Amino acid sequence: MVILMNKVTVVGSINLDTNLRVKRMVKPGETIHAKEHYSAGGGKGANQAVAASRAGADTTFIGAVGNDAPGKQMMDLLKEEGIDLSGIDTIANESTGQAFITVDDEGENSITIYAGANFAFGPKEIDQKESLLKDSDFVIAQFETPIDATIRAFEIAHKNEVKTILNPAPGEDSISADLLKVTDMITPNETEAETITGVHVEDEVSAKKAAAKLHDLGVEVVIITIGSKGAFYDFNGTSELVPAFKVHAVDTTAAGDTFIGAMSSVLKANFSNLKDAILFGNKASSLTVQRYGAQPSIPYQKEIEVK
C-alpha cells in the first residue's frame, strides 16, 4: 500500500497510565497480588496521535497537561514521537490526567480514569489553535475531553473543509446534535454503537441497522469495530465487515486507538480508499493486542506494512 503523508490533528486526552498485570480481575472487597507493575504513556487522544505518527502521518496534538512531573513526562514522550506539541497547554493548579489499568491473563482490561487537566480547556483555547486545525486533512476527537471544545474544533475544521472523525469513547447515552452536524465519520465499537442507537451489535446485519441510525443522525461515514470479528463500514451505499487479523491477544488496551490513528494516516479525504485504510488499521490493531501497555504496544509503519 502506498502511504500518504496525511496531516492529522488530534484533540484529546493525555494520561499517564499506571498498569497492573493480574491473573484475574479482583472481586469487590478482595485483595490480590499483581504480577507486574509499570507506568507508560496513555490517554485515548495521545494514543491515537502516537498511532497516527508511527504509521506515517504528520501529527499535531491539541490538549492540556498539568504543571507537574507526569505532565513533563508525557510531553517528553510525545516529543520523542515527532508530534507537534504547540497545541498543548500546561495548566497551573491542575493535575495531568491519569489512568489506572488492570489487565488479566485473558487479555481483558479494566480502566479507571482521572481527567485532571484534560477537562480544563474549552472553546476559547480551541479558538487559539485555529491555524493548527485548518492546516489538517483530518481532525480526530474522543469523549475524554470537554464536548464543547470538541464541537468548536469540528466547527473550525468544517469551515476549512477539513474532515472530522469522532471516536465516541468512553460511551455516552446520547451525543450532542451540534457535534453530529460537524462529524464526517464516527467510529464506535459494538458496545458504544448500542449505547447510541439502541441496536445490539454482534454481526454484519445488526451493525448495518445501527449504522442506518447513525446516518439518520447526520454522519456520512460509519465504522463499527466488533472486537475480534473486525470492522464494519457503511458509506455511500456500500457496507462490509472487514475481518480482523487472527492473533493471540494478551492486552486489548489501546487497540481501538491504534486502529483509528493508523487508519487516519492513510485514509483519503474523500474516503475513496476506505476499505484499504480499514485493513491497514486492522493490521496495526492486531499488532497492538499482542503486546502489553497502551503506547508501548503501538506499532510503527514498517511493521504494519510487512505482508
PDB file of C-alpha atoms in Angstrom:
ATOM      1  CA  MET A   1       0.000   0.000   0.000  1.00  0.00           C
ATOM      2  CA  VAL A   2       1.209   3.486  -0.836  1.00  0.00           C
ATOM      3  CA  ILE A   3       1.485   5.519   2.365  1.00  0.00           C
ATOM      4  CA  LEU A   4       0.055   9.038   2.204  1.00  0.00           C
ATOM      5  CA  MET A   5       1.599  11.772   4.325  1.00  0.00           C
ATOM      6  CA  ASN A   6      -1.679  12.887   5.855  1.00  0.00           C
ATOM      7  CA  LYS A   7      -1.769  15.794   8.271  1.00  0.00           C
ATOM      8  CA  VAL A   8      -3.698  14.538  11.291  1.00  0.00           C
ATOM      9  CA  THR A   9      -4.660  16.711  14.260  1.00  0.00           C
ATOM     10  CA  VAL A  10      -5.927  15.040  17.425  1.00  0.00           C
ATOM     11  CA  VAL A  11      -7.959  16.961  20.002  1.00  0.00           C
ATOM     12  CA  GLY A  12      -7.960  14.821  23.086  1.00  0.00           C
ATOM     13  CA  SER A  13      -6.744  13.407  26.346  1.00  0.00           C
ATOM     14  CA  ILE A  14      -3.264  12.870  27.695  1.00  0.00           C
ATOM     15  CA  ASN A  15      -2.858  10.436  30.599  1.00  0.00           C
ATOM     16  CA  LEU A  16      -0.028   8.841  32.451  1.00  0.00           C
ATOM     17  CA  ASP A  17      -1.049   5.179  32.734  1.00  0.00           C
ATOM     18  CA  THR A  18      -0.356   3.031  35.773  1.00  0.00           C
ATOM     19  CA  ASN A  19      -0.589  -0.593  34.664  1.00  0.00           C
ATOM     20  CA  LEU A  20      -1.099  -3.730  36.737  1.00  0.00           C
ATOM     21  CA  ARG A  21      -0.973  -7.280  35.363  1.00  0.00           C
ATOM     22  CA  VAL A  22      -3.025  -9.797  37.330  1.00  0.00           C
ATOM     23  CA  LYS A  23      -4.026 -13.434  36.935  1.00  0.00           C
ATOM     24  CA  ARG A  24      -7.709 -12.486  37.165  1.00  0.00           C
ATOM     25  CA  MET A  25      -9.794  -9.419  37.948  1.00  0.00           C
ATOM     26  CA  VAL A  26     -10.279  -8.568  41.604  1.00  0.00           C
ATOM     27  CA  LYS A  27     -13.715  -9.093  43.164  1.00  0.00           C
ATOM     28  CA  PRO A  28     -15.397  -6.436  45.371  1.00  0.00           C
ATOM     29  CA  GLY A  29     -13.823  -6.438  48.827  1.00  0.00           C
ATOM     30  CA  GLU A  30     -10.985  -8.731  47.714  1.00  0.00           C
ATOM     31  CA  THR A  31      -7.214  -8.180  47.773  1.00  0.00           C
ATOM     32  CA  ILE A  32      -4.981  -9.926  45.247  1.00  0.00           C
ATOM     33  CA  HIS A  33      -1.328  -9.700  44.206  1.00  0.00           C
ATOM     34  CA  ALA A  34      -0.269  -8.138  40.908  1.00  0.00           C
ATOM     35  CA  LYS A  35       2.233  -9.961  38.702  1.00  0.00           C
ATOM     36  CA  GLU A  36       3.712  -6.787  37.216  1.00  0.00           C
ATOM     37  CA  HIS A  37       3.523  -3.010  37.657  1.00  0.00           C
ATOM     38  CA  TYR A  38       4.696  -0.289  35.248  1.00  0.00           C
ATOM     39  CA  SER A  39       3.881   3.220  34.043  1.00  0.00           C
ATOM     40  CA  ALA A  40       3.517   4.314  30.417  1.00  0.00           C
ATOM     41  CA  GLY A  41       2.028   6.996  28.225  1.00  0.00           C
ATOM     42  CA  GLY A  42      -1.722   6.825  27.597  1.00  0.00           C
ATOM     43  CA  GLY A  43      -4.979   8.701  27.132  1.00  0.00           C
ATOM     44  CA  LYS A  44      -7.190   7.953  24.134  1.00  0.00           C
ATOM     45  CA  GLY A  45      -6.178  11.156  22.392  1.00  0.00           C
ATOM     46  CA  ALA A  46      -2.460  10.682  22.948  1.00  0.00           C
ATOM     47  CA  ASN A  47      -2.703   7.013  21.938  1.00  0.00           C
ATOM     48  CA  GLN A  48      -4.383   7.946  18.664  1.00  0.00           C
ATOM     49  CA  ALA A  49      -1.800  10.641  17.966  1.00  0.00           C
ATOM     50  CA  VAL A  50       1.067   8.230  18.626  1.00  0.00           C
ATOM     51  CA  ALA A  51      -0.572   5.629  16.369  1.00  0.00           C
ATOM     52  CA  ALA A  52      -1.028   8.160  13.555  1.00  0.00           C
ATOM     53  CA  SER A  53       2.534   9.425  13.859  1.00  0.00           C
ATOM     54  CA  ARG A  54       4.092   5.961  13.974  1.00  0.00           C
ATOM     55  CA  ALA A  55       2.024   4.953  10.935  1.00  0.00           C
ATOM     56  CA  GLY A  56       3.464   7.826   8.923  1.00  0.00           C
ATOM     57  CA  ALA A  57       1.143  10.809   9.458  1.00  0.00           C
ATOM     58  CA  ASP A  58       2.304  14.364  10.101  1.00  0.00           C
ATOM     59  CA  THR A  59       0.635  14.623  13.510  1.00  0.00           C
ATOM     60  CA  THR A  60      -0.376  17.556  15.723  1.00  0.00           C
ATOM     61  CA  PHE A  61      -1.916  17.390  19.191  1.00  0.00           C
ATOM     62  CA  ILE A  62      -4.308  19.792  20.929  1.00  0.00           C
ATOM     63  CA  GLY A  63      -4.926  19.239  24.622  1.00  0.00           C
ATOM     64  CA  ALA A  64      -3.631  20.014  28.102  1.00  0.00           C
ATOM     65  CA  VAL A  65      -1.399  18.711  30.875  1.00  0.00           C
ATOM     66  CA  GLY A  66      -0.830  19.883  34.429  1.00  0.00           C
ATOM     67  CA  ASN A  67       2.260  21.702  35.645  1.00  0.00           C
ATOM     68  CA  ASP A  68       3.581  18.552  37.328  1.00  0.00           C
ATOM     69  CA  ALA A  69       6.010  15.667  36.880  1.00  0.00           C
ATOM     70  CA  PRO A  70       3.534  13.420  34.967  1.00  0.00           C
ATOM     71  CA  GLY A  71       2.854  16.339  32.599  1.00  0.00           C
ATOM     72  CA  LYS A  72       6.542  16.821  31.856  1.00  0.00           C
ATOM     73  CA  GLN A  73       6.942  13.071  31.397  1.00  0.00           C
ATOM     74  CA  MET A  74       4.081  12.919  28.902  1.00  0.00           C
ATOM     75  CA  MET A  75       5.352  15.945  26.965  1.00  0.00           C
ATOM     76  CA  ASP A  76       8.774  14.334  26.716  1.00  0.00           C
ATOM     77  CA  LEU A  77       7.261  11.047  25.496  1.00  0.00           C
ATOM     78  CA  LEU A  78       5.111  12.753  22.843  1.00  0.00           C
ATOM     79  CA  LYS A  79       8.020  14.901  21.691  1.00  0.00           C
ATOM     80  CA  GLU A  80      10.047  11.727  21.095  1.00  0.00           C
ATOM     81  CA  GLU A  81       7.276  10.598  18.709  1.00  0.00           C
ATOM     82  CA  GLY A  82       7.800  13.641  16.493  1.00  0.00           C
ATOM     83  CA  ILE A  83       4.328  15.022  17.270  1.00  0.00           C
ATOM     84  CA  ASP A  84       3.770  18.790  17.026  1.00  0.00           C
ATOM     85  CA  LEU A  85       3.038  19.791  20.644  1.00  0.00           C
ATOM     86  CA  SER A  86       2.407  23.506  20.045  1.00  0.00           C
ATOM     87  CA  GLY A  87      -1.313  22.955  20.696  1.00  0.00           C
ATOM     88  CA  ILE A  88      -0.802  21.519  24.203  1.00  0.00           C
ATOM     89  CA  ASP A  89      -1.341  23.907  27.113  1.00  0.00           C
ATOM     90  CA  THR A  90       0.271  23.472  30.529  1.00  0.00           C
ATOM     91  CA  ILE A  91      -2.331  24.432  33.111  1.00  0.00           C
ATOM     92  CA  ALA A  92      -1.345  25.627  36.585  1.00  0.00           C
ATOM     93  CA  ASN A  93      -3.163  24.139  39.588  1.00  0.00           C
ATOM     94  CA  GLU A  94      -4.331  21.139  37.583  1.00  0.00           C
ATOM     95  CA  SER A  95      -3.024  17.584  37.660  1.00  0.00           C
ATOM     96  CA  THR A  96      -2.113  15.771  34.468  1.00  0.00           C
ATOM     97  CA  GLY A  97      -4.703  13.123  33.601  1.00  0.00           C
ATOM     98  CA  GLN A  98      -4.042   9.627  34.852  1.00  0.00           C
ATOM     99  CA  ALA A  99      -5.429   6.175  34.132  1.00  0.00           C
ATOM    100  CA  PHE A 100      -5.216   3.077  36.288  1.00  0.00           C
ATOM    101  CA  ILE A 101      -5.311  -0.069  34.142  1.00  0.00           C
ATOM    102  CA  THR A 102      -5.634  -3.685  35.247  1.00  0.00           C
ATOM    103  CA  VAL A 103      -5.049  -6.450  32.675  1.00  0.00           C
ATOM    104  CA  ASP A 104      -5.763 -10.131  33.360  1.00  0.00           C
ATOM    105  CA  ASP A 105      -4.324 -13.299  31.823  1.00  0.00           C
ATOM    106  CA  GLU A 106      -7.146 -13.385  29.254  1.00  0.00           C
ATOM    107  CA  GLY A 107      -6.059 -10.017  27.880  1.00  0.00           C
ATOM    108  CA  GLU A 108      -9.125  -8.185  29.166  1.00  0.00           C
ATOM    109  CA  ASN A 109      -8.726  -4.846  30.904  1.00  0.00           C
ATOM    110  CA  SER A 110     -10.410  -2.650  33.483  1.00  0.00           C
ATOM    111  CA  ILE A 111      -9.651   1.091  33.399  1.00  0.00           C
ATOM    112  CA  THR A 112     -10.329   3.937  35.841  1.00  0.00           C
ATOM    113  CA  ILE A 113      -9.564   7.479  34.635  1.00  0.00           C
ATOM    114  CA  TYR A 114      -8.887  10.731  36.485  1.00  0.00           C
ATOM    115  CA  ALA A 115      -9.368  13.512  33.925  1.00  0.00           C
ATOM    116  CA  GLY A 116      -7.474  16.381  35.578  1.00  0.00           C
ATOM    117  CA  ALA A 117      -6.152  18.856  33.002  1.00  0.00           C
ATOM    118  CA  ASN A 118      -7.952  17.001  30.211  1.00  0.00           C
ATOM    119  CA  PHE A 119     -11.162  18.763  31.282  1.00  0.00           C
ATOM    120  CA  ALA A 120      -9.561  22.154  31.890  1.00  0.00           C
ATOM    121  CA  PHE A 121      -9.735  23.570  28.351  1.00  0.00           C
ATOM    122  CA  GLY A 122     -12.670  24.657  26.217  1.00  0.00           C
ATOM    123  CA  PRO A 123     -13.767  26.573  23.094  1.00  0.00           C
ATOM    124  CA  LYS A 124     -11.646  29.632  23.964  1.00  0.00           C
ATOM    125  CA  GLU A 125      -8.469  27.536  23.970  1.00  0.00           C
ATOM    126  CA  ILE A 126      -9.564  25.775  20.774  1.00  0.00           C
ATOM    127  CA  ASP A 127     -10.046  29.112  19.004  1.00  0.00           C
ATOM    128  CA  GLN A 128      -6.412  29.920  19.773  1.00  0.00           C
ATOM    129  CA  LYS A 129      -5.390  26.814  17.808  1.00  0.00           C
ATOM    130  CA  GLU A 130      -7.410  27.514  14.659  1.00  0.00           C
ATOM    131  CA  SER A 131      -4.288  27.667  12.486  1.00  0.00           C
ATOM    132  CA  LEU A 132      -3.385  24.097  13.513  1.00  0.00           C
ATOM    133  CA  LEU A 133      -6.868  22.772  12.820  1.00  0.00           C
ATOM    134  CA  LYS A 134      -7.329  24.334   9.398  1.00  0.00           C
ATOM    135  CA  ASP A 135      -3.935  23.050   8.251  1.00  0.00           C
ATOM    136  CA  SER A 136      -5.063  19.404   8.557  1.00  0.00           C
ATOM    137  CA  ASP A 137      -6.505  16.610   6.461  1.00  0.00           C
ATOM    138  CA  PHE A 138      -8.329  15.056   9.427  1.00  0.00           C
ATOM    139  CA  VAL A 139      -9.270  16.210  12.925  1.00  0.00           C
ATOM    140  CA  ILE A 140      -9.920  13.426  15.447  1.00  0.00           C
ATOM    141  CA  ALA A 141     -11.586  13.678  18.860  1.00  0.00           C
ATOM    142  CA  GLN A 142     -12.938  11.410  21.612  1.00  0.00           C
ATOM    143  CA  PHE A 143     -15.037  11.793  24.782  1.00  0.00           C
ATOM    144  CA  GLU A 144     -12.200  12.166  27.312  1.00  0.00           C
ATOM    145  CA  THR A 145     -12.172  15.967  26.887  1.00  0.00           C
ATOM    146  CA  PRO A 146     -14.961  18.600  27.084  1.00  0.00           C
ATOM    147  CA  ILE A 147     -17.663  18.232  24.438  1.00  0.00           C
ATOM    148  CA  ASP A 148     -17.889  21.985  23.860  1.00  0.00           C
ATOM    149  CA  ALA A 149     -14.191  22.033  22.971  1.00  0.00           C
ATOM    150  CA  THR A 150     -14.698  19.171  20.504  1.00  0.00           C
ATOM    151  CA  ILE A 151     -17.687  20.880  18.893  1.00  0.00           C
ATOM    152  CA  ARG A 152     -15.672  24.061  18.400  1.00  0.00           C
ATOM    153  CA  ALA A 153     -12.720  22.149  16.933  1.00  0.00           C
ATOM    154  CA  PHE A 154     -15.001  20.314  14.490  1.00  0.00           C
ATOM    155  CA  GLU A 155     -16.754  23.568  13.537  1.00  0.00           C
ATOM    156  CA  ILE A 156     -13.402  25.145  12.669  1.00  0.00           C
ATOM    157  CA  ALA A 157     -12.447  22.022  10.722  1.00  0.00           C
ATOM    158  CA  HIS A 158     -15.674  22.087   8.697  1.00  0.00           C
ATOM    159  CA  LYS A 159     -15.326  25.788   7.986  1.00  0.00           C
ATOM    160  CA  ASN A 160     -11.965  24.966   6.428  1.00  0.00           C
ATOM    161  CA  GLU A 161     -13.150  21.802   4.592  1.00  0.00           C
ATOM    162  CA  VAL A 162     -11.193  19.504   6.914  1.00  0.00           C
ATOM    163  CA  LYS A 163     -12.733  16.063   7.574  1.00  0.00           C
ATOM    164  CA  THR A 164     -13.652  15.123  11.153  1.00  0.00           C
ATOM    165  CA  ILE A 165     -13.523  11.739  12.885  1.00  0.00           C
ATOM    166  CA  LEU A 166     -15.378  11.188  16.164  1.00  0.00           C
ATOM    167  CA  ASN A 167     -14.428   8.263  18.373  1.00  0.00           C
ATOM    168  CA  PRO A 168     -17.407   8.197  20.812  1.00  0.00           C
ATOM    169  CA  ALA A 169     -15.479   6.660  23.688  1.00  0.00           C
ATOM    170  CA  PRO A 170     -15.962   6.308  26.563  1.00  0.00           C
ATOM    171  CA  GLY A 171     -19.588   5.632  25.615  1.00  0.00           C
ATOM    172  CA  GLU A 172     -22.271   8.249  26.189  1.00  0.00           C
ATOM    173  CA  ASP A 173     -26.045   7.650  26.279  1.00  0.00           C
ATOM    174  CA  SER A 174     -26.565  10.466  23.798  1.00  0.00           C
ATOM    175  CA  ILE A 175     -24.415  12.648  21.574  1.00  0.00           C
ATOM    176  CA  SER A 176     -24.913  16.363  21.037  1.00  0.00           C
ATOM    177  CA  ALA A 177     -26.758  17.125  17.816  1.00  0.00           C
ATOM    178  CA  ASP A 178     -24.434  20.098  17.338  1.00  0.00           C
ATOM    179  CA  LEU A 179     -21.464  17.731  17.391  1.00  0.00           C
ATOM    180  CA  LEU A 180     -23.001  15.242  14.979  1.00  0.00           C
ATOM    181  CA  LYS A 181     -23.732  18.044  12.487  1.00  0.00           C
ATOM    182  CA  VAL A 182     -19.991  18.583  12.099  1.00  0.00           C
ATOM    183  CA  THR A 183     -18.936  14.905  12.296  1.00  0.00           C
ATOM    184  CA  ASP A 184     -18.000  13.255   8.995  1.00  0.00           C
ATOM    185  CA  MET A 185     -17.017   9.841  10.374  1.00  0.00           C
ATOM    186  CA  ILE A 186     -17.963   8.081  13.601  1.00  0.00           C
ATOM    187  CA  THR A 187     -16.059   5.043  14.901  1.00  0.00           C
ATOM    188  CA  PRO A 188     -17.818   3.363  17.849  1.00  0.00           C
ATOM    189  CA  ASN A 189     -17.143  -0.174  18.996  1.00  0.00           C
ATOM    190  CA  GLU A 190     -20.110  -2.527  19.244  1.00  0.00           C
ATOM    191  CA  THR A 191     -20.928  -1.502  22.836  1.00  0.00           C
ATOM    192  CA  GLU A 192     -20.759   2.207  22.082  1.00  0.00           C
ATOM    193  CA  ALA A 193     -22.875   1.736  18.956  1.00  0.00           C
ATOM    194  CA  GLU A 194     -25.549   0.009  21.024  1.00  0.00           C
ATOM    195  CA  THR A 195     -25.449   2.776  23.641  1.00  0.00           C
ATOM    196  CA  ILE A 196     -26.026   5.417  20.969  1.00  0.00           C
ATOM    197  CA  THR A 197     -28.545   3.600  18.737  1.00  0.00           C
ATOM    198  CA  GLY A 198     -30.188   1.000  20.959  1.00  0.00           C
ATOM    199  CA  VAL A 199     -29.230  -1.722  18.461  1.00  0.00           C
ATOM    200  CA  HIS A 200     -27.348  -4.717  19.900  1.00  0.00           C
ATOM    201  CA  VAL A 201     -24.425  -5.169  17.511  1.00  0.00           C
ATOM    202  CA  GLU A 202     -22.977  -8.653  17.094  1.00  0.00           C
ATOM    203  CA  ASP A 203     -22.744  -9.267  13.351  1.00  0.00           C
ATOM    204  CA  GLU A 204     -22.957  -7.605   9.953  1.00  0.00           C
ATOM    205  CA  VAL A 205     -26.769  -7.480   9.902  1.00  0.00           C
ATOM    206  CA  SER A 206     -27.100  -5.775  13.279  1.00  0.00           C
ATOM    207  CA  ALA A 207     -24.178  -3.478  12.506  1.00  0.00           C
ATOM    208  CA  LYS A 208     -25.961  -2.276   9.363  1.00  0.00           C
ATOM    209  CA  LYS A 209     -29.077  -1.477  11.406  1.00  0.00           C
ATOM    210  CA  ALA A 210     -27.011   0.541  13.858  1.00  0.00           C
ATOM    211  CA  ALA A 211     -25.199   2.280  11.004  1.00  0.00           C
ATOM    212  CA  ALA A 212     -28.529   3.325   9.464  1.00  0.00           C
ATOM    213  CA  LYS A 213     -29.487   5.030  12.728  1.00  0.00           C
ATOM    214  CA  LEU A 214     -26.121   6.812  12.852  1.00  0.00           C
ATOM    215  CA  HIS A 215     -26.602   8.000   9.273  1.00  0.00           C
ATOM    216  CA  ASP A 216     -30.026   9.312  10.289  1.00  0.00           C
ATOM    217  CA  LEU A 217     -28.246  11.391  12.941  1.00  0.00           C
ATOM    218  CA  GLY A 218     -26.283  13.076  10.153  1.00  0.00           C
ATOM    219  CA  VAL A 219     -22.970  11.186   9.964  1.00  0.00           C
ATOM    220  CA  GLU A 220     -21.703  10.343   6.468  1.00  0.00           C
ATOM    221  CA  VAL A 221     -19.285   7.504   7.258  1.00  0.00           C
ATOM    222  CA  VAL A 222     -19.869   4.845   9.923  1.00  0.00           C
ATOM    223  CA  ILE A 223     -17.283   2.349  11.110  1.00  0.00           C
ATOM    224  CA  ILE A 224     -18.242  -0.037  13.917  1.00  0.00           C
ATOM    225  CA  THR A 225     -15.437  -2.144  15.349  1.00  0.00           C
ATOM    226  CA  ILE A 226     -16.648  -5.559  16.516  1.00  0.00           C
ATOM    227  CA  GLY A 227     -13.709  -6.919  18.516  1.00  0.00           C
ATOM    228  CA  SER A 228     -12.069  -9.985  17.037  1.00  0.00           C
ATOM    229  CA  LYS A 229     -14.631 -10.097  14.204  1.00  0.00           C
ATOM    230  CA  GLY A 230     -13.250  -6.986  12.555  1.00  0.00           C
ATOM    231  CA  ALA A 231     -14.587  -3.588  11.495  1.00  0.00           C
ATOM    232  CA  PHE A 232     -17.897  -2.948   9.725  1.00  0.00           C
ATOM    233  CA  TYR A 233     -18.187   0.111   7.497  1.00  0.00           C
ATOM    234  CA  ASP A 234     -21.177   1.744   5.836  1.00  0.00           C
ATOM    235  CA  PHE A 235     -20.573   4.588   3.397  1.00  0.00           C
ATOM    236  CA  ASN A 236     -22.240   5.896   0.253  1.00  0.00           C
ATOM    237  CA  GLY A 237     -24.480   2.849  -0.172  1.00  0.00           C
ATOM    238  CA  THR A 238     -21.701   0.306   0.374  1.00  0.00           C
ATOM    239  CA  SER A 239     -21.225  -1.756   3.523  1.00  0.00           C
ATOM    240  CA  GLU A 240     -18.968  -4.629   4.514  1.00  0.00           C
ATOM    241  CA  LEU A 241     -17.450  -6.349   7.524  1.00  0.00           C
ATOM    242  CA  VAL A 242     -13.672  -6.241   7.087  1.00  0.00           C
ATOM    243  CA  PRO A 243     -12.316  -9.221   9.063  1.00  0.00           C
ATOM    244  CA  ALA A 244      -9.784  -8.744  11.822  1.00  0.00           C
ATOM    245  CA  PHE A 245      -6.408 -10.491  11.690  1.00  0.00           C
ATOM    246  CA  LYS A 246      -6.408 -13.645  13.811  1.00  0.00           C
ATOM    247  CA  VAL A 247      -3.836 -13.318  16.594  1.00  0.00           C
ATOM    248  CA  HIS A 248      -3.422 -14.243  20.252  1.00  0.00           C
ATOM    249  CA  ALA A 249      -4.365 -11.154  22.245  1.00  0.00           C
ATOM    250  CA  VAL A 250      -2.584 -10.542  25.547  1.00  0.00           C
ATOM    251  CA  ASP A 251      -3.745  -6.947  26.205  1.00  0.00           C
ATOM    252  CA  THR A 252      -6.503  -5.076  24.359  1.00  0.00           C
ATOM    253  CA  THR A 253      -5.555  -1.663  25.804  1.00  0.00           C
ATOM    254  CA  ALA A 254      -5.236   0.951  23.015  1.00  0.00           C
ATOM    255  CA  ALA A 255      -6.378  -1.467  20.289  1.00  0.00           C
ATOM    256  CA  GLY A 256      -9.199   0.818  19.173  1.00  0.00           C
ATOM    257  CA  ASP A 257      -6.997   3.904  19.420  1.00  0.00           C
ATOM    258  CA  THR A 258      -4.347   2.242  17.283  1.00  0.00           C
ATOM    259  CA  PHE A 259      -6.961   1.338  14.668  1.00  0.00           C
ATOM    260  CA  ILE A 260      -8.195   4.940  14.386  1.00  0.00           C
ATOM    261  CA  GLY A 261      -4.749   6.540  14.371  1.00  0.00           C
ATOM    262  CA  ALA A 262      -3.309   4.147  11.800  1.00  0.00           C
ATOM    263  CA  MET A 263      -6.385   4.306   9.573  1.00  0.00           C
ATOM    264  CA  SER A 264      -6.327   8.119   9.559  1.00  0.00           C
ATOM    265  CA  SER A 265      -2.709   8.112   8.439  1.00  0.00           C
ATOM    266  CA  VAL A 266      -3.575   6.545   5.070  1.00  0.00           C
ATOM    267  CA  LEU A 267      -7.224   7.494   4.553  1.00  0.00           C
ATOM    268  CA  LYS A 268      -8.049   9.762   1.606  1.00  0.00           C
ATOM    269  CA  ALA A 269     -10.118  12.850   2.383  1.00  0.00           C
ATOM    270  CA  ASN A 270     -12.879  11.695   0.010  1.00  0.00           C
ATOM    271  CA  PHE A 271     -12.910   8.236   1.704  1.00  0.00           C
ATOM    272  CA  SER A 272     -12.345   6.540  -1.658  1.00  0.00           C
ATOM    273  CA  ASN A 273      -9.844   4.073  -0.124  1.00  0.00           C
ATOM    274  CA  LEU A 274     -11.927   3.402   2.986  1.00  0.00           C
ATOM    275  CA  LYS A 275     -11.652  -0.401   2.896  1.00  0.00           C
ATOM    276  CA  ASP A 276      -7.876  -0.355   2.361  1.00  0.00           C
ATOM    277  CA  ALA A 277      -7.499   2.144   5.205  1.00  0.00           C
ATOM    278  CA  ILE A 278      -9.575  -0.113   7.474  1.00  0.00           C
ATOM    279  CA  LEU A 279      -7.379  -3.089   6.567  1.00  0.00           C
ATOM    280  CA  PHE A 280      -4.331  -1.016   7.466  1.00  0.00           C
ATOM    281  CA  GLY A 281      -5.934  -0.087  10.796  1.00  0.00           C
ATOM    282  CA  ASN A 282      -6.889  -3.707  11.457  1.00  0.00           C
ATOM    283  CA  LYS A 283      -3.307  -4.821  10.871  1.00  0.00           C
ATOM    284  CA  ALA A 284      -1.964  -2.167  13.230  1.00  0.00           C
ATOM    285  CA  SER A 285      -4.511  -3.096  15.899  1.00  0.00           C
ATOM    286  CA  SER A 286      -3.658  -6.796  15.582  1.00  0.00           C
ATOM    287  CA  LEU A 287      -0.057  -5.976  16.466  1.00  0.00           C
ATOM    288  CA  THR A 288      -1.073  -3.821  19.430  1.00  0.00           C
ATOM    289  CA  VAL A 289      -3.111  -6.548  21.151  1.00  0.00           C
ATOM    290  CA  GLN A 290      -0.115  -8.896  21.098  1.00  0.00           C
ATOM    291  CA  ARG A 291       1.821  -6.538  23.393  1.00  0.00           C
ATOM    292  CA  TYR A 292       1.327  -5.040  26.840  1.00  0.00           C
ATOM    293  CA  GLY A 293       0.595  -1.394  27.630  1.00  0.00           C
ATOM    294  CA  ALA A 294      -1.015   1.441  25.688  1.00  0.00           C
ATOM    295  CA  GLN A 295       1.583   3.492  23.819  1.00  0.00           C
ATOM    296  CA  PRO A 296       4.396   0.924  24.207  1.00  0.00           C
ATOM    297  CA  SER A 297       2.278  -1.549  22.208  1.00  0.00           C
ATOM    298  CA  ILE A 298       1.526   0.711  19.228  1.00  0.00           C
ATOM    299  CA  PRO A 299       3.325  -0.441  16.034  1.00  0.00           C
ATOM    300  CA  TYR A 300       5.367   1.529  13.524  1.00  0.00           C
ATOM    301  CA  GLN A 301       4.683   1.918   9.813  1.00  0.00           C
ATOM    302  CA  LYS A 302       7.360  -0.589   8.786  1.00  0.00           C
ATOM    303  CA  GLU A 303       5.742  -3.259  10.980  1.00  0.00           C
ATOM    304  CA  ILE A 304       2.238  -2.652   9.641  1.00  0.00           C
ATOM    305  CA  GLU A 305       3.370  -2.811   6.036  1.00  0.00           C
ATOM    306  CA  VAL A 306       5.015  -6.228   6.380  1.00  0.00           C
ATOM    307  CA  LYS A 307       2.954  -8.747   4.440  1.00  0.00           C
TER     308      LYS A 307
END
